[in-house]
PDB file of C-alpha atoms in Angstrom:
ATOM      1  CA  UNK A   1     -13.827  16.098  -6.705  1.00 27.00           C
ATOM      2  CA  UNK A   2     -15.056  14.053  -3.418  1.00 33.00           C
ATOM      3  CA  UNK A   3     -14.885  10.433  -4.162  1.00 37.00           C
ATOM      4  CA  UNK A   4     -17.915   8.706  -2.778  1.00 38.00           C
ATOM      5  CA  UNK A   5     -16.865   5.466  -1.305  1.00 39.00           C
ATOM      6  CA  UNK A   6     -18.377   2.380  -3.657  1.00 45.00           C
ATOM      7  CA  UNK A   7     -19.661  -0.938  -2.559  1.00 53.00           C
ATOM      8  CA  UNK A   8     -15.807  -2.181  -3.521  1.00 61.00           C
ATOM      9  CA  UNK A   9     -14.313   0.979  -1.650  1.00 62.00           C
ATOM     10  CA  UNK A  10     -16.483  -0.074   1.626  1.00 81.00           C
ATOM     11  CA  UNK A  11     -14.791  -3.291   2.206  1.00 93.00           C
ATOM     12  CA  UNK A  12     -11.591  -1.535   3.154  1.00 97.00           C
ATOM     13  CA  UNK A  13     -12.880   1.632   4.533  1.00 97.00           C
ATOM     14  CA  UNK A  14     -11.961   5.230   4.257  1.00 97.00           C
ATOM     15  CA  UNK A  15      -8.168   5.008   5.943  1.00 98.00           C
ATOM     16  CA  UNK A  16      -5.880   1.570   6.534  1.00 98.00           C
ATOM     17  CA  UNK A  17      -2.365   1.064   7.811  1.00 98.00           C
ATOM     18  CA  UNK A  18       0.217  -0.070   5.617  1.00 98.00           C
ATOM     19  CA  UNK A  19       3.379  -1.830   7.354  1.00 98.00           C
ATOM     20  CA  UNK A  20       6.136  -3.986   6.380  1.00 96.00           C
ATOM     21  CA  UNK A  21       6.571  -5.419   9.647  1.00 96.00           C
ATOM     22  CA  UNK A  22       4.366  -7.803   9.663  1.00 97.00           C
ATOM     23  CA  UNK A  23       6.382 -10.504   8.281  1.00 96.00           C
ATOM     24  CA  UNK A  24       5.922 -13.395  10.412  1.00 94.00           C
ATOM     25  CA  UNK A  25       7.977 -15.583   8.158  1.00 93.00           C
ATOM     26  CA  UNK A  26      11.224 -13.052   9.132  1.00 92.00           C
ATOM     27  CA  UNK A  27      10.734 -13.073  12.747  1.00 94.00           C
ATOM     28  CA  UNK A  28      11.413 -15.560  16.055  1.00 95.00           C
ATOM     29  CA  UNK A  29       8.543 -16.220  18.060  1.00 94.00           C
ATOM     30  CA  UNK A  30       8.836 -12.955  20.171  1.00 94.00           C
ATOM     31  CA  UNK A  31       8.739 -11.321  17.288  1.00 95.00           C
ATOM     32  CA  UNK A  32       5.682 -12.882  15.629  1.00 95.00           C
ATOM     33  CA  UNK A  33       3.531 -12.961  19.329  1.00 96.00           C
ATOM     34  CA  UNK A  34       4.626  -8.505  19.204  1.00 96.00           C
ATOM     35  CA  UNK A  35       2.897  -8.335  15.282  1.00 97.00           C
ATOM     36  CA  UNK A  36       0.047 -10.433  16.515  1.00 97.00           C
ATOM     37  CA  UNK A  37      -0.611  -8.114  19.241  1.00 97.00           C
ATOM     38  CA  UNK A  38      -0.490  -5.196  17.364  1.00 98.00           C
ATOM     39  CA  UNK A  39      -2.934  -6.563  14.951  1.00 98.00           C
ATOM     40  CA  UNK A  40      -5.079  -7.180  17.704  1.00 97.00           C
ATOM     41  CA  UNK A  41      -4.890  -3.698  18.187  1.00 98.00           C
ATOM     42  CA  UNK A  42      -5.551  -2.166  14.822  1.00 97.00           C
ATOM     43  CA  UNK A  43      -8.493  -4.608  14.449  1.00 96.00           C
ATOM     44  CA  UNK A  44      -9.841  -2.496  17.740  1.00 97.00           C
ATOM     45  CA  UNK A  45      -8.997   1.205  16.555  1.00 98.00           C
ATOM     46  CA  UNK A  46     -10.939   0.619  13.931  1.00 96.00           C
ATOM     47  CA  UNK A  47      -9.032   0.816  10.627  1.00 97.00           C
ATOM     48  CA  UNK A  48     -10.594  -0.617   7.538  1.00 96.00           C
ATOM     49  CA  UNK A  49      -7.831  -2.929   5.930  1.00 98.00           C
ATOM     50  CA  UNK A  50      -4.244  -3.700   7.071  1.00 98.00           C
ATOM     51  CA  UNK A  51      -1.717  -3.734   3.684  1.00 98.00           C
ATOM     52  CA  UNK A  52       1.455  -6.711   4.570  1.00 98.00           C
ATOM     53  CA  UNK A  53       4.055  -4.320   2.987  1.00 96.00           C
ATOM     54  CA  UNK A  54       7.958  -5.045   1.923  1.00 90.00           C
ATOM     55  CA  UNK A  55       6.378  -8.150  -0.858  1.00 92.00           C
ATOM     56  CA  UNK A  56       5.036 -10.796   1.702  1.00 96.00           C
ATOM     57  CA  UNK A  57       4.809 -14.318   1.122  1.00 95.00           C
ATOM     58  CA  UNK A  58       1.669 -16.449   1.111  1.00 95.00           C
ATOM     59  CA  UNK A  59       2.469 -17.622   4.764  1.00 95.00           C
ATOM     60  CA  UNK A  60       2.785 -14.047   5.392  1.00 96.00           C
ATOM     61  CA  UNK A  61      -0.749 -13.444   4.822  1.00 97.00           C
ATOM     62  CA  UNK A  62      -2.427 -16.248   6.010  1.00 96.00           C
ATOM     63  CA  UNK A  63      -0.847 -15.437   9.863  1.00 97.00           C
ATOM     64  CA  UNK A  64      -2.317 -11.818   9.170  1.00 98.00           C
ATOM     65  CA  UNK A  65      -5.509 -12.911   8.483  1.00 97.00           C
ATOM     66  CA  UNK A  66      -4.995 -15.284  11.655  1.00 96.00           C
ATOM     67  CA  UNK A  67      -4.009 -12.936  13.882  1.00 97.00           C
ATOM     68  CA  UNK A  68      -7.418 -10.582  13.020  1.00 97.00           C
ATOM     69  CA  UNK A  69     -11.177 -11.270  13.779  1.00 96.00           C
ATOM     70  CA  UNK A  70     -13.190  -8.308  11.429  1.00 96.00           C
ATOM     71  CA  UNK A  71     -10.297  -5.634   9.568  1.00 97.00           C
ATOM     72  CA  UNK A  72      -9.868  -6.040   5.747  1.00 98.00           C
ATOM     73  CA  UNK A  73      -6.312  -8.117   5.548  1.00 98.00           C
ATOM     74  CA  UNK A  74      -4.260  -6.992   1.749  1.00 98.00           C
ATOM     75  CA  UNK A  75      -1.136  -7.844   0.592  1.00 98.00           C
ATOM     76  CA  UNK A  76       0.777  -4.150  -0.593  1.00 97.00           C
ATOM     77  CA  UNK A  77       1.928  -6.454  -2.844  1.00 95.00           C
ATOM     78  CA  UNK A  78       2.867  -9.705  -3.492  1.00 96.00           C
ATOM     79  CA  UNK A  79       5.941  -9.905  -6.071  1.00 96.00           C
ATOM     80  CA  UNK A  80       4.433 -12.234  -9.116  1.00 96.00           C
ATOM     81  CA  UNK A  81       8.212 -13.064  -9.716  1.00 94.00           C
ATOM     82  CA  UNK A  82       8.682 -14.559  -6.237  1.00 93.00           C
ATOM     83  CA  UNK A  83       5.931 -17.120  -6.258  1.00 94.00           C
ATOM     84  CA  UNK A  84       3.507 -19.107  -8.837  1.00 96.00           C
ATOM     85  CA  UNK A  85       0.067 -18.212  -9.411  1.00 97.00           C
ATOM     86  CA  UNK A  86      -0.875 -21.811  -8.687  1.00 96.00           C
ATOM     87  CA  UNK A  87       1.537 -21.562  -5.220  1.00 96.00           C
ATOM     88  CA  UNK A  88      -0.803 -18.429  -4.244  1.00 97.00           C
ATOM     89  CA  UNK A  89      -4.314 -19.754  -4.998  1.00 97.00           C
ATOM     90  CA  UNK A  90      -3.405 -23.095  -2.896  1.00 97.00           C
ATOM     91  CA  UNK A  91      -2.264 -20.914  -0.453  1.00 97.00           C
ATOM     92  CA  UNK A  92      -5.902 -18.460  -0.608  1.00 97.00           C
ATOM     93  CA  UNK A  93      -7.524 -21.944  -0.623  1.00 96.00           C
ATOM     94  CA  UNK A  94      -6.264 -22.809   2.638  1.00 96.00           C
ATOM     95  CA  UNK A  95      -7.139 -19.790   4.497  1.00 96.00           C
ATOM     96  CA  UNK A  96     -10.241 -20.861   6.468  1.00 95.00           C
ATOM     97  CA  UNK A  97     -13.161 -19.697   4.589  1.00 94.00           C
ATOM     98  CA  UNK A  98     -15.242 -17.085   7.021  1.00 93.00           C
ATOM     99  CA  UNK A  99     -11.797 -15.589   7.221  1.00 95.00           C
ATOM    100  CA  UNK A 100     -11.161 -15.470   3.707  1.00 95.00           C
ATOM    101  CA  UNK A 101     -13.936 -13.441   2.577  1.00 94.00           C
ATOM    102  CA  UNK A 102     -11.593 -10.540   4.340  1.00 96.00           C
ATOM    103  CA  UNK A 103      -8.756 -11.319   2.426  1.00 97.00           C
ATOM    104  CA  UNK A 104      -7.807  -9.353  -0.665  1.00 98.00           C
ATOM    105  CA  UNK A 105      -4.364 -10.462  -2.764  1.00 98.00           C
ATOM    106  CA  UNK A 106      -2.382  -7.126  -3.843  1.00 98.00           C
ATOM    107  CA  UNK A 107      -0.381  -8.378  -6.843  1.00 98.00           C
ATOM    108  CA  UNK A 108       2.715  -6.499  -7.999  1.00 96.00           C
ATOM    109  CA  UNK A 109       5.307  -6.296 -10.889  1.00 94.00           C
ATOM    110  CA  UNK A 110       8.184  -5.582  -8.428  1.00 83.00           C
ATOM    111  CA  UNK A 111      11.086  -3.598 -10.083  1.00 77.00           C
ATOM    112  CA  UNK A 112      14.040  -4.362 -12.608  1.00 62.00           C
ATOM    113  CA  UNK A 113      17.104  -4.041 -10.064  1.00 71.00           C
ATOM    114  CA  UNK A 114      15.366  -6.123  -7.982  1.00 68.00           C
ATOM    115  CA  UNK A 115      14.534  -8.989 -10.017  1.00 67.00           C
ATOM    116  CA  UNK A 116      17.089 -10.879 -11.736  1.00 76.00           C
ATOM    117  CA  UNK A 117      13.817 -12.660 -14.296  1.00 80.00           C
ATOM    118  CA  UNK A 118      11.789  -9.332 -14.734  1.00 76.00           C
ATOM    119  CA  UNK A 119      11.020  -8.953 -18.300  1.00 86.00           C
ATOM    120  CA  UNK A 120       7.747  -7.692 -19.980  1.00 94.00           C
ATOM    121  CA  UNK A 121       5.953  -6.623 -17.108  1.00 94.00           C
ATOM    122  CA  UNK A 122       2.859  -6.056 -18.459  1.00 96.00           C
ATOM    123  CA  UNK A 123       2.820  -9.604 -19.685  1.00 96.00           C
ATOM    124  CA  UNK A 124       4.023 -11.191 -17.340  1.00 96.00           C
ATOM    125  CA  UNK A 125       0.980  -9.464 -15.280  1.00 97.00           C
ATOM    126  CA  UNK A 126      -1.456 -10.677 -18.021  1.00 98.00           C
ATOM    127  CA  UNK A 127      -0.106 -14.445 -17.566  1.00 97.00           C
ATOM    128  CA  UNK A 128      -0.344 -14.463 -14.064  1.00 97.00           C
ATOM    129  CA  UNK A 129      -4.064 -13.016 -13.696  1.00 98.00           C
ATOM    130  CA  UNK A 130      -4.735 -15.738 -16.330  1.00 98.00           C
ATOM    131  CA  UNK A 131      -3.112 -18.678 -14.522  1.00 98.00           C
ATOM    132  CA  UNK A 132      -5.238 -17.252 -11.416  1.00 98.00           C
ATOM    133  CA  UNK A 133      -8.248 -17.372 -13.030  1.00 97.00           C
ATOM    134  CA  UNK A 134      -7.372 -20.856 -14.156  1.00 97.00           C
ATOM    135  CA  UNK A 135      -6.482 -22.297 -10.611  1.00 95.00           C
ATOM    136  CA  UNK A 136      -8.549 -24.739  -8.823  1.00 91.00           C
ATOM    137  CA  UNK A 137      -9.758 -22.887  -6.710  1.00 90.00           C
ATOM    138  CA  UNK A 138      -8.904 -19.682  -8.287  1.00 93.00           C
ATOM    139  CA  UNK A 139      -8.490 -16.143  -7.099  1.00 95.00           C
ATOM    140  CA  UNK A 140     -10.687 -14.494  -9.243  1.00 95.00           C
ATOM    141  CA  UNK A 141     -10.652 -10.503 -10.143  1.00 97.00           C
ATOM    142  CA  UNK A 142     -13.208  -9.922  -7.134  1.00 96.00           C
ATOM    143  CA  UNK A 143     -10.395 -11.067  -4.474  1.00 95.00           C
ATOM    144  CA  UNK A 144      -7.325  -9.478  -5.730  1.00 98.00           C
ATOM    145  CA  UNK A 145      -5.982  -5.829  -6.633  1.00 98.00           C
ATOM    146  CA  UNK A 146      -2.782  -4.457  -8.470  1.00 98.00           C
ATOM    147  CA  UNK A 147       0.306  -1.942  -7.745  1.00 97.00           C
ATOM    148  CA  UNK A 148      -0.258   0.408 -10.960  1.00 97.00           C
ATOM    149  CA  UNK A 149       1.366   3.827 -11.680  1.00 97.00           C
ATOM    150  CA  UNK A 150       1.518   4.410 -15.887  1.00 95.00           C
ATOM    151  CA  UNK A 151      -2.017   4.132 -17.801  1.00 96.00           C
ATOM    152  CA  UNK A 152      -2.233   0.707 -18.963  1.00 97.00           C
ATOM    153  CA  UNK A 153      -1.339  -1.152 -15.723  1.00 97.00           C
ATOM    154  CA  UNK A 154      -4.093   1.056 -14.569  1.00 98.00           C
ATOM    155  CA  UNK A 155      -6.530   0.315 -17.025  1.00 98.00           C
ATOM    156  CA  UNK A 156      -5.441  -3.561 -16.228  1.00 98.00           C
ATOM    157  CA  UNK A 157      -6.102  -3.112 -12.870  1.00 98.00           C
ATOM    158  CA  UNK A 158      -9.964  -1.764 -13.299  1.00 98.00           C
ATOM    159  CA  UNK A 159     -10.699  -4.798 -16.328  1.00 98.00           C
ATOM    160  CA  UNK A 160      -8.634  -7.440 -14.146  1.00 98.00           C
ATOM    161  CA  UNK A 161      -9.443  -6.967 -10.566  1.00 98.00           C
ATOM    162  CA  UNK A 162     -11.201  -4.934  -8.417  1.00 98.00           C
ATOM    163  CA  UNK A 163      -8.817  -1.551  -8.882  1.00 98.00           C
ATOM    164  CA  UNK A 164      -5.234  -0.167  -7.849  1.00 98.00           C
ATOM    165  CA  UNK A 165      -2.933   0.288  -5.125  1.00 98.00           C
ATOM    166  CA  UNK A 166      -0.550   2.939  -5.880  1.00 98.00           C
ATOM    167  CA  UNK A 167       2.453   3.294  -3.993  1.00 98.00           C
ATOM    168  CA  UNK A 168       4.568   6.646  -3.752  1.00 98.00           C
ATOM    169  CA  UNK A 169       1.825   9.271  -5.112  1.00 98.00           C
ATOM    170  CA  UNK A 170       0.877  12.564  -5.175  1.00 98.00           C
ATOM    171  CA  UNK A 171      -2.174  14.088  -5.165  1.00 98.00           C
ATOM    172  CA  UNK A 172      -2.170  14.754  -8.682  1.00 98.00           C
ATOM    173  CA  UNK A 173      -1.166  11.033  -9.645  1.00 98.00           C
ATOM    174  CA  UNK A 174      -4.378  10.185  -7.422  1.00 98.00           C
ATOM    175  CA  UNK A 175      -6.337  12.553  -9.742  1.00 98.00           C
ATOM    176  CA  UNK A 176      -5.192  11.023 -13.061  1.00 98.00           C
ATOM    177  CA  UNK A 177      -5.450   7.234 -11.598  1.00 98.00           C
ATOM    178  CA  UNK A 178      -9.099   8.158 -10.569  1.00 98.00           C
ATOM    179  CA  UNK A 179      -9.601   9.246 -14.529  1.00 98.00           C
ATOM    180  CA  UNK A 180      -7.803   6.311 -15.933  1.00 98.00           C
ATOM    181  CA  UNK A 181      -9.392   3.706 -13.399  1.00 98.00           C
ATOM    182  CA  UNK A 182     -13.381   5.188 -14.589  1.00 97.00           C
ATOM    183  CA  UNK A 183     -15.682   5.426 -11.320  1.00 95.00           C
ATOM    184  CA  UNK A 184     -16.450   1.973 -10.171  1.00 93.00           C
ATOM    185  CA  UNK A 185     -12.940   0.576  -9.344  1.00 98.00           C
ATOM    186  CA  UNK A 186     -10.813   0.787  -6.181  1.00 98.00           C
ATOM    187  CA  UNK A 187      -8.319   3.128  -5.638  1.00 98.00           C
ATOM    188  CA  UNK A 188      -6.167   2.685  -2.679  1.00 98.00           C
ATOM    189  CA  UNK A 189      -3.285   4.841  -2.290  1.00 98.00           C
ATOM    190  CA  UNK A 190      -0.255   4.455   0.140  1.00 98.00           C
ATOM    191  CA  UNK A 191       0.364   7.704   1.670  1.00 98.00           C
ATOM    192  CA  UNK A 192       3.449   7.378   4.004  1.00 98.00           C
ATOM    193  CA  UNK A 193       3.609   9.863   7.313  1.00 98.00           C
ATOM    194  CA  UNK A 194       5.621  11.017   9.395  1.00 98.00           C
ATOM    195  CA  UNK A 195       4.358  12.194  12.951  1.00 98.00           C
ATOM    196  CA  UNK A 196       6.943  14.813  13.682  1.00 97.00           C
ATOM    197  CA  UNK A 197       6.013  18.727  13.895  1.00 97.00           C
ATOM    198  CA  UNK A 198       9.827  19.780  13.283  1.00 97.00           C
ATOM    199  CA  UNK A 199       9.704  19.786   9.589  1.00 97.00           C
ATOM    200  CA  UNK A 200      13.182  19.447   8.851  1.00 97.00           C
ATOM    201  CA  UNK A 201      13.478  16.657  11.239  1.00 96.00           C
ATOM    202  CA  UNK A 202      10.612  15.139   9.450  1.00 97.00           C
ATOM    203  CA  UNK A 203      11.778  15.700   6.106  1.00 97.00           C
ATOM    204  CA  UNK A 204      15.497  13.706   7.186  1.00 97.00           C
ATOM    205  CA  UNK A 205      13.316  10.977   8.566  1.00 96.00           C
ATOM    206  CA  UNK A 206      11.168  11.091   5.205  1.00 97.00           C
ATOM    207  CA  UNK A 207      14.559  10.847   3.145  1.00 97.00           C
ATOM    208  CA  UNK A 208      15.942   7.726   4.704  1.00 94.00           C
ATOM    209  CA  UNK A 209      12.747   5.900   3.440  1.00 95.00           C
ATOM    210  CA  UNK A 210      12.912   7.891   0.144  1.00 97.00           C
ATOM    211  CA  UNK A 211      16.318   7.698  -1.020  1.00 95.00           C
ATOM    212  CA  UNK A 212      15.787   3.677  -1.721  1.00 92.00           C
ATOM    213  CA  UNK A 213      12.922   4.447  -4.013  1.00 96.00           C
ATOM    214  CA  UNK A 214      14.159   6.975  -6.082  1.00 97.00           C
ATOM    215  CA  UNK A 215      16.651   4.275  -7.043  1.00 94.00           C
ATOM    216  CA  UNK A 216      14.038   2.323  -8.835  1.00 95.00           C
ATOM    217  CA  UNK A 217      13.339   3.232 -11.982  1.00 94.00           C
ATOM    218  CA  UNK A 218       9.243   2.525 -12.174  1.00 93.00           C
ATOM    219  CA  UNK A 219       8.819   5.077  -9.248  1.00 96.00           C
ATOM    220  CA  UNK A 220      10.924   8.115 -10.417  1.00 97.00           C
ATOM    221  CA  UNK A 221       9.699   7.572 -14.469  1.00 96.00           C
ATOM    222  CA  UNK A 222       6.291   8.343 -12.907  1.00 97.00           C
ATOM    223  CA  UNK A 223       7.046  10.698 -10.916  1.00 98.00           C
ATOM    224  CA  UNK A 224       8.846  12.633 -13.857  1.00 98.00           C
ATOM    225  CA  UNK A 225       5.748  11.990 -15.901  1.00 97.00           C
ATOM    226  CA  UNK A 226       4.150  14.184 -12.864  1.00 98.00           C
ATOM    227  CA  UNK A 227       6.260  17.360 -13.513  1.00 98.00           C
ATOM    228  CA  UNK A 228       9.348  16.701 -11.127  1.00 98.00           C
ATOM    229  CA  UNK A 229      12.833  16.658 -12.320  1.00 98.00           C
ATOM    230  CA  UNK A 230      16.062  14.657 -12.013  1.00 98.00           C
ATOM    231  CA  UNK A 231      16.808  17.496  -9.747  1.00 98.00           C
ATOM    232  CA  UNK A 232      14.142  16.884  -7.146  1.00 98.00           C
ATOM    233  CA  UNK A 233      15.520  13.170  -6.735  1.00 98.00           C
ATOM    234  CA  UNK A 234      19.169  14.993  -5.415  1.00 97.00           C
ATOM    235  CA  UNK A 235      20.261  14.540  -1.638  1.00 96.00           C
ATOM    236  CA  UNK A 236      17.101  11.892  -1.246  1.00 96.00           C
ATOM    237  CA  UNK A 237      14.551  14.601  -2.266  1.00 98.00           C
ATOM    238  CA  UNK A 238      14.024  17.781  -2.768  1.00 98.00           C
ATOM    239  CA  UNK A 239      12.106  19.762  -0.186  1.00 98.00           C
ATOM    240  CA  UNK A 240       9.288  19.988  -2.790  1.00 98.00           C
ATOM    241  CA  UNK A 241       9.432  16.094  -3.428  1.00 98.00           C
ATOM    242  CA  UNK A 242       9.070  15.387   0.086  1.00 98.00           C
ATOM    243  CA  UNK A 243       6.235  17.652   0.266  1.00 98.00           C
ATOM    244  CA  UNK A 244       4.094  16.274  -2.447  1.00 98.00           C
ATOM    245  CA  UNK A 245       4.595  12.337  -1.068  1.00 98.00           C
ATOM    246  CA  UNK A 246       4.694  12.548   2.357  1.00 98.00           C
ATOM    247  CA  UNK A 247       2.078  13.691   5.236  1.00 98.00           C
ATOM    248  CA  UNK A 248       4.495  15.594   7.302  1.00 98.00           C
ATOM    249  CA  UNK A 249       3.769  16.704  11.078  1.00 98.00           C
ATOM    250  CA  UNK A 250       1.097  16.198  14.015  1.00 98.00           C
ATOM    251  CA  UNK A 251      -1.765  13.855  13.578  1.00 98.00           C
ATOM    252  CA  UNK A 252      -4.130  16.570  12.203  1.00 98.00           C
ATOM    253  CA  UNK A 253      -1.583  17.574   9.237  1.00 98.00           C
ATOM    254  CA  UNK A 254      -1.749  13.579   8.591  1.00 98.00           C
ATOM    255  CA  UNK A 255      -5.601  13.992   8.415  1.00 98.00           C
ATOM    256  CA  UNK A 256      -5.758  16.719   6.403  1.00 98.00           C
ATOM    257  CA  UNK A 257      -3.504  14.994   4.091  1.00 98.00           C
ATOM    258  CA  UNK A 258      -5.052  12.171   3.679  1.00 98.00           C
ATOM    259  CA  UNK A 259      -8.521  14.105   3.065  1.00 98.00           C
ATOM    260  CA  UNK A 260      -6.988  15.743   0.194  1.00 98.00           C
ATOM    261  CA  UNK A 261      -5.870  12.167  -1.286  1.00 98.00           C
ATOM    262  CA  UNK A 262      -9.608  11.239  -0.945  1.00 98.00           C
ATOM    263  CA  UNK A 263     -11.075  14.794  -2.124  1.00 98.00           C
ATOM    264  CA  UNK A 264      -8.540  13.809  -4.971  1.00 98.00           C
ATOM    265  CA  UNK A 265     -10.794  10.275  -5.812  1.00 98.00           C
ATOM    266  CA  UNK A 266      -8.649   7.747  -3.408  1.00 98.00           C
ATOM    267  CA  UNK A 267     -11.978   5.331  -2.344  1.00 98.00           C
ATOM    268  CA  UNK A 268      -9.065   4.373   0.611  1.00 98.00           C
ATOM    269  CA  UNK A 269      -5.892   5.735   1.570  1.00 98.00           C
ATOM    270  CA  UNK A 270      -3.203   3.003   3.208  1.00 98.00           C
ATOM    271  CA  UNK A 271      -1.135   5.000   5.645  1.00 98.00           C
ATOM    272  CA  UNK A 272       2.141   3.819   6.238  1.00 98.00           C
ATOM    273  CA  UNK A 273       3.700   5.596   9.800  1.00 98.00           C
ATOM    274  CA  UNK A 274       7.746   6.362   9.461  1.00 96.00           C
ATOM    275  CA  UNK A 275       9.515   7.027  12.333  1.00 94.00           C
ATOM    276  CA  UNK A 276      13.129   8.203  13.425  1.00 85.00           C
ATOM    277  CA  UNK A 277      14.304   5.486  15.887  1.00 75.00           C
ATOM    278  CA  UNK A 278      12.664   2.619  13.721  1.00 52.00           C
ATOM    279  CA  UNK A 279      13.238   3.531  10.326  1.00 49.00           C
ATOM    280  CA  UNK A 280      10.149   2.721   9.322  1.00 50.00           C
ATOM    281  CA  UNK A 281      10.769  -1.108  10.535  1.00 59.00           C
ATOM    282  CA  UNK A 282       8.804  -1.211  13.711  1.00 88.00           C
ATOM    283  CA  UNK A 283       5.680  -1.723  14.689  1.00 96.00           C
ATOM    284  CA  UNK A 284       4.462   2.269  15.643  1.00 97.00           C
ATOM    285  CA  UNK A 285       1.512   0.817  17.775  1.00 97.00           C
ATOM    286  CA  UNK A 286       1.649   4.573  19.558  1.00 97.00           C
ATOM    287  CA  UNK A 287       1.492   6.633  16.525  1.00 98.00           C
ATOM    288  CA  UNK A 288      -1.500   4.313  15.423  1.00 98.00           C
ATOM    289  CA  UNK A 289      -3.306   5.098  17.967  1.00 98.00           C
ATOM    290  CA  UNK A 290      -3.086   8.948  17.953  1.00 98.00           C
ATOM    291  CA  UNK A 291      -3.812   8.952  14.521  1.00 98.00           C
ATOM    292  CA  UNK A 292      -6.625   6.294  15.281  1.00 98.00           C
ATOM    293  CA  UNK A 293      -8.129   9.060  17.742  1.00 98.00           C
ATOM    294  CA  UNK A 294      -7.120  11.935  14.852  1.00 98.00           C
ATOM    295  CA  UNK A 295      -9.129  10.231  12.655  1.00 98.00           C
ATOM    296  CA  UNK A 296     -12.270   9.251  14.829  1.00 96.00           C
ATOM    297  CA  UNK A 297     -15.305   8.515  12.699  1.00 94.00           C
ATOM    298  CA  UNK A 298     -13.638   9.086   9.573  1.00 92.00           C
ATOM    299  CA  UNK A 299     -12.125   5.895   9.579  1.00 93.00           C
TER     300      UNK A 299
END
């Protein structure tokens, strides 16, 4: 099916840019002037919302939303173990308010290795949204969205919020979220590329980035749920793998990719650009704008 884009799917627009370099809390000041440039930039090209990647902090986000006069700013996601609900909604609170009404608070569970304190996920997800709610002021479900692969976080994230961002998809997982989620809630997909028409150089690049995730357990339990097999998580990922997560080649494979995530019921699809000499760390200002151009109206 062709997902029409709702009232909540029009605040981000059709295609974003997902990045986990824009950290200004990890950077010196050369570093922080270079991410406020290139969010200058994105603002420009015309991309709907700009996802903080690589769990930001609250200080994080505010510069973002700073730095930007019009785009959609969203965190892709906040870890709910690394700082109170009541530290976040002061922190929402002090964004100035015109800008604020662009701001939208991605909340995530994390993962297990990475979280000495996780523990009931799902719960601890439910007791955070509440203690949001409760804040003065509070981030209600109209400002915030949630990282959700399996059914119920899913179902959480349409009662709870405004919808999902899913991280590490397929197609098909964009199919079944769609399903799960019902019509009216967001679903924002990351979808990471690679600009490179030598496939197997691609698919190397690709594995670098990959071969993290498949050691966390949230991200390969779905993906098994999808059909693949310890197997496909070998070497980094199989060839197959890499084919079903990744948009791999020029900037019109990375279009037609991301068409088939939004012909799949994705209201928005958050690209995240992966390059060889960066590792996916930079700030790919060149490959934004080709695929900027790529995209043209469709953003």
């Amino acid at each position: 099916m062709t997902s029409e884009t709702t009232g909540t799917g029009s605040i981000f627009g059709r295609v974003g840019i997902w990045s986990s370099a824009l950290h200004t809390s990890r950077v010196d000041d050369a570093g922080g002037k270079a991410i406020a440039e290139a969010l200058a930039e994105l603002d420009e090209l015309g991309y709907g919302t700009v996802w903080i990647g690589g769990s930001p902090t609250p200080g994080d986000a505010a510069a973002v939303v700073a730095a930007t006069r019009s785009i959609t700013v969203a965190t892709g996601i906040l870890s709910i173990w690394s700082h109170t609900a009541e530290e976040v909604a002061a922190a929402v609170s002090a964004i100035d308010p015109d800008a604020r009404r662009r701001f939208v608070l991605g909340l995530g569970v994390s993962h297990g290795p990475m979280v000495p304190q996780y523990a009931k996920p799902y719960s601890a997800m439910v007791e955070y949204l509440d203690a949001l709610d409760a804040a003065e002021p509070s981030v209600g479900s109209g400002h915030r969205v949630l990282a959700a692969l399996g059914p119920r976080m899913l179902k959480l994230a349409a009662d709870r919020s405004l919808g999902a961002h899913p991280y590490l998809v397929t197609t098909e997982h964009t199919a079944e979220a769609r399903a799960a989620l019902g019509p009216g809630a967001l679903l924002a997909p990351e979808l990471t590329a690679v600009l490179d028409t030598d496939l197997d150089r691609a698919r190397t690049t690709a594995r670098t980035m990959l071969g993290m995730y498949l050691q966390l357990p949230n991200y390969t339990a779905n993906l098994l749920r999808l059909g693949f097999t310890e197997g496909d998580f070998d070497g980094g990922g199989s060839v197959r793998l890499l084919d079903a997560l990744f948009a791999l080649g020029d900037a019109e494979q990375v279009t037609r990719r991301t068409r088939e995530y939004l012909d799949a019921g994705a209201d928005h699809v958050a690209l995240q650009v992966l390059t060889a000499d960066e590792g996916g760390a930079g700030l790919p200002r060149a490959e934004w704008r080709e695929l900027a151009e790529a995209f043209g109206s469709e953003l």
